[in-house]
């Protein structure tokens, strides 16, 4: 099939195709019905937000993975609008900020998420609630629309299409831009790389506000004419039943989801399913091997971001623990951020331990033509990414003598929890409201399996003591504390460590992790009461880290950064019940 220049063209190709194109547990739509539904929504969209100077208008989507999500993505492509995926784990003023920053004129949501919007200052925003009679009545007059009938303006490859939130170490999340042409090209690239065809069915169980689901799952399905099956929120217990029900052959993941799947009770028919491939990030070598052994499905690890500034592709000869080599067209290098010079090739011990970390680890940069299209209304962040003609990823890597790349951490104070990048400063600003605290530092420590966990150091005011129940109640009362932000570990200190320039010594805090002389409180499970971290609990945690080839700190003496494991990189999802 000839390649497409835009997402709109791919949506239009579904017209007249009466094979099953989109399913969930309640709905079944043909490709033709998807195109027709997208055309109707595009016509409604044109009437709701006529064009204004300044390019494509913005539509916000605050939905679970219901059929309305891909229908509205398709509608925006046809109409020439851009979509901001709104994260439902954000809360209060921070959620309102995301919607206002991306200048959304219409927000598509569902009744379950309406409480998140109660009382938020969102002047002039038109809200469509998809699971209501009023919405169905509003859409009904547009039922005869065809793709291309209604447009807000020209639809070109460089038309803005996605605004995907990503966050760094400071400030509010940034909205990375993705054009129709880049998303169409990304889908076509994955089709070629994995041999995706029209008979495949892509199971989308990662949240669609995240680039993982849209770029790596929905876009290649659209490019190949494959079917799409949806799960509203990730569920480990429903994974295999869904795969069998929908005939799914391909899915995307991040590491936490893989962990949840492996935690389900083994069944004799675990290999009875049509899946042939999982594509994602951060599963870890140990869990990827366990997944293939149990389910008979290979997990192909990749590296990329919503920004699209650099991509790494895995090949069949990629060593265990490596991500792969630079994607075609990328000139990737691992450089010393201070000098800009290439770092030395990695050297390994016979057991795979990295021997020359200090000279081999550096920041991954793309020295060639970068597909990075910028951030919405954030020139400072763009300048930080594009320096000296290079795209700086903000991620640390090392490279072996054969050119294979291995992930080694981040260059700033980001935390990556359940595949979401969180800004430590934002969490600190919230925790600093607790009146018992004189100082707060928030930092990442490795999760035993993949990604990070949130740890906070609290310096208490003179005469104060740490009250775990009061602290938990304080956290629960903070409307802008997202579901991924509460600290799992709390270190109680008399004062925070400082550097010579009177900045918080985060390296020292991360190095100590929870293996420190100060009292540490922790939640054994998300949402559980805080309790003292006892020696018995520490022993159990050490065993969990060791089982997955990790350690409580990238800097701790227990840590062995090897070709068989990747340190501190995040994973998708939450508790399986929450998705």
Coordinates of C-alpha atoms in Angstrom, one line a residue, residues 81-293:
X81 CA -7.3 20.4 14.5
X82 CA -4.7 19.4 17.0
X83 CA -5.3 17.2 20.1
X84 CA -4.0 17.7 23.6
X85 CA -4.2 14.4 25.5
X86 CA -5.2 15.4 29.1
X87 CA -3.8 13.2 31.8
X88 CA -6.6 12.1 34.2
X89 CA -4.1 11.5 37.1
X90 CA -3.5 15.3 37.3
X91 CA -5.5 17.2 39.8
X92 CA -6.9 20.6 40.6
X93 CA -5.0 23.7 39.5
X94 CA -2.4 21.5 37.7
X95 CA -5.1 19.9 35.6
X96 CA -6.6 23.3 34.8
X97 CA -3.2 24.6 33.9
X98 CA -2.7 21.8 31.3
X99 CA -6.0 22.6 29.6
X100 CA -5.4 26.3 29.6
X101 CA -1.8 26.1 28.5
X102 CA -2.7 24.1 25.4
X103 CA -5.4 26.6 24.7
X104 CA -8.1 24.0 24.3
X105 CA -11.4 25.4 23.0
X106 CA -13.3 22.1 23.3
X107 CA -12.8 19.4 25.8
X108 CA -14.1 15.9 25.2
X109 CA -14.6 13.9 28.4
X110 CA -16.9 11.3 30.1
X111 CA -19.1 11.4 33.1
X112 CA -16.6 9.6 35.3
X113 CA -14.1 12.4 34.9
X114 CA -16.5 15.3 35.4
X115 CA -15.6 15.5 39.2
X116 CA -12.0 16.3 38.2
X117 CA -13.3 19.5 36.5
X118 CA -15.6 20.7 39.3
X119 CA -14.7 24.2 40.3
X120 CA -11.7 24.6 37.9
X121 CA -11.2 28.0 36.3
X122 CA -11.7 27.1 32.6
X123 CA -13.4 30.1 31.1
X124 CA -14.8 29.8 27.5
X125 CA -14.2 26.0 27.4
X126 CA -16.9 23.9 25.7
X127 CA -17.2 20.5 27.3
X128 CA -18.6 17.5 25.5
X129 CA -19.6 14.5 27.7
X130 CA -19.6 11.5 25.4
X131 CA -21.8 9.1 27.4
X132 CA -24.8 11.4 27.6
X133 CA -28.0 11.8 25.6
X134 CA -27.1 15.5 25.0
X135 CA -23.9 14.4 23.2
X136 CA -25.7 11.9 21.0
X137 CA -28.3 14.5 20.1
X138 CA -25.6 17.1 19.3
X139 CA -23.8 14.6 17.0
X140 CA -26.9 13.2 15.2
X141 CA -27.3 15.9 12.6
X142 CA -23.8 15.2 11.2
X143 CA -24.3 11.5 10.5
X144 CA -24.2 11.9 6.7
X145 CA -20.7 13.6 6.7
X146 CA -17.9 12.0 4.7
X147 CA -14.1 12.4 5.2
X148 CA -13.0 15.7 3.8
X149 CA -16.4 17.4 3.9
X150 CA -15.5 19.6 6.9
X151 CA -12.1 21.3 7.5
X152 CA -10.9 24.1 9.6
X153 CA -8.2 24.8 7.1
X154 CA -5.6 23.1 4.9
X155 CA -4.4 19.7 6.1
X156 CA -0.8 19.2 5.3
X157 CA 2.1 17.0 6.6
X158 CA 3.3 19.8 8.7
X159 CA -0.1 20.5 10.3
X160 CA 0.1 20.4 14.0
X161 CA -1.7 17.3 15.3
X162 CA -0.6 16.2 18.8
X163 CA 0.4 18.0 21.9
X164 CA 1.7 15.3 24.2
X165 CA 2.6 16.3 27.7
X166 CA 6.1 15.5 29.0
X167 CA 7.8 16.9 32.0
X168 CA 11.4 17.7 33.0
X169 CA 13.0 18.4 36.4
X170 CA 11.5 21.9 36.9
X171 CA 8.4 23.7 36.1
X172 CA 5.1 22.5 34.6
X173 CA 4.8 19.7 32.1
X174 CA 5.8 20.6 28.5
X175 CA 3.5 19.9 25.5
X176 CA 5.6 18.2 22.8
X177 CA 4.4 18.9 19.2
X178 CA 3.8 16.2 16.6
X179 CA 2.6 16.9 13.1
X180 CA 0.3 14.8 11.0
X181 CA 3.2 13.9 8.7
X182 CA 5.5 12.8 11.5
X183 CA 2.8 10.6 13.1
X184 CA 1.9 9.0 9.8
X185 CA 5.6 8.4 9.1
X186 CA 6.1 6.8 12.6
X187 CA 3.2 4.5 12.0
X188 CA 4.5 3.4 8.6
X189 CA 8.0 2.9 10.0
X190 CA 6.7 0.5 12.7
X191 CA 4.6 -1.3 10.0
X192 CA 7.8 -2.0 8.0
X193 CA 9.8 -2.9 11.1
X194 CA 7.4 -5.4 12.5
X195 CA 5.6 -6.6 9.4
X196 CA 2.2 -5.3 10.6
X197 CA -0.6 -6.1 8.1
X198 CA -4.3 -5.6 7.7
X199 CA -5.1 -8.9 9.4
X200 CA -3.4 -7.9 12.6
X201 CA -5.3 -6.6 15.6
X202 CA -3.6 -4.1 17.9
X203 CA -4.6 -4.3 21.6
X204 CA -4.4 -0.8 23.1
X205 CA -4.4 -1.2 26.9
X206 CA -2.0 1.6 27.7
X207 CA -3.7 5.0 28.2
X208 CA -4.2 7.0 25.0
X209 CA -3.2 10.3 26.5
X210 CA 0.3 8.9 26.5
X211 CA 2.5 8.6 23.4
X212 CA 3.1 4.9 23.9
X213 CA -0.5 4.1 22.9
X214 CA -1.0 6.6 20.1
X215 CA 2.4 6.6 18.4
X216 CA 3.4 3.0 18.9
X217 CA 0.0 1.2 18.8
X218 CA -2.7 3.2 17.1
X219 CA -0.7 4.9 14.4
X220 CA 0.8 1.6 13.0
X221 CA -2.6 0.0 13.1
X222 CA -4.0 3.0 11.1
X223 CA -1.1 2.8 8.6
X224 CA -1.5 -0.9 8.0
X225 CA -5.3 -1.0 8.0
X226 CA -5.2 -3.3 11.0
X227 CA -7.9 -3.6 13.6
X228 CA -7.8 -1.9 17.0
X229 CA -9.1 -3.3 20.3
X230 CA -9.4 -1.2 23.4
X231 CA -9.3 -1.8 27.1
X232 CA -10.6 1.3 29.0
X233 CA -7.9 0.9 31.7
X234 CA -5.1 -1.6 31.9
X235 CA -6.2 -4.8 33.7
X236 CA -3.8 -7.7 34.2
X237 CA -6.6 -10.1 34.8
X238 CA -8.4 -9.1 31.6
X239 CA -5.3 -9.1 29.4
X240 CA -5.4 -12.7 28.1
X241 CA -9.2 -12.9 27.9
X242 CA -9.2 -9.7 25.9
X243 CA -6.4 -10.9 23.6
X244 CA -8.4 -14.1 22.9
X245 CA -11.7 -12.3 22.5
X246 CA -10.4 -9.7 20.1
X247 CA -7.9 -11.9 18.3
X248 CA -5.1 -9.5 19.2
X249 CA -1.7 -10.0 17.7
X250 CA 0.2 -6.9 18.8
X251 CA 0.3 -4.8 21.9
X252 CA 2.5 -2.1 23.4
X253 CA 3.6 -1.9 27.0
X254 CA 5.8 -0.3 29.5
X255 CA 7.6 -2.2 32.2
X256 CA 5.0 -2.0 35.1
X257 CA 2.3 -3.6 33.0
X258 CA 4.6 -6.5 32.3
X259 CA 5.2 -6.9 36.0
X260 CA 1.5 -7.0 36.7
X261 CA 1.0 -9.6 34.0
X262 CA 3.7 -11.8 35.4
X263 CA 2.1 -11.5 38.9
X264 CA -1.1 -13.1 37.7
X265 CA -1.5 -16.8 38.6
X266 CA 0.0 -19.1 35.9
X267 CA -2.5 -21.1 33.9
X268 CA -2.0 -24.2 31.7
X269 CA -3.3 -22.3 28.7
X270 CA -1.1 -19.2 29.1
X271 CA 0.3 -19.8 25.6
X272 CA -3.1 -20.3 24.0
X273 CA -3.6 -16.9 22.3
X274 CA -2.8 -15.2 18.9
X275 CA -0.3 -12.7 20.2
X276 CA 3.0 -12.6 18.3
X277 CA 4.7 -9.4 19.5
X278 CA 4.8 -6.9 22.3
X279 CA 6.6 -3.6 21.7
X280 CA 7.5 -1.1 24.4
X281 CA 10.1 0.1 26.9
X282 CA 11.4 -0.7 30.4
X283 CA 10.4 -4.3 30.9
X284 CA 13.9 -5.2 31.9
X285 CA 15.8 -8.2 30.7
X286 CA 14.7 -10.5 33.6
X287 CA 11.0 -9.8 33.1
X288 CA 11.2 -9.9 29.3
X289 CA 12.7 -13.4 29.5
X290 CA 10.1 -14.5 32.0
X291 CA 7.3 -13.1 29.8
X292 CA 8.5 -15.0 26.7
X293 CA 9.0 -18.2 28.7

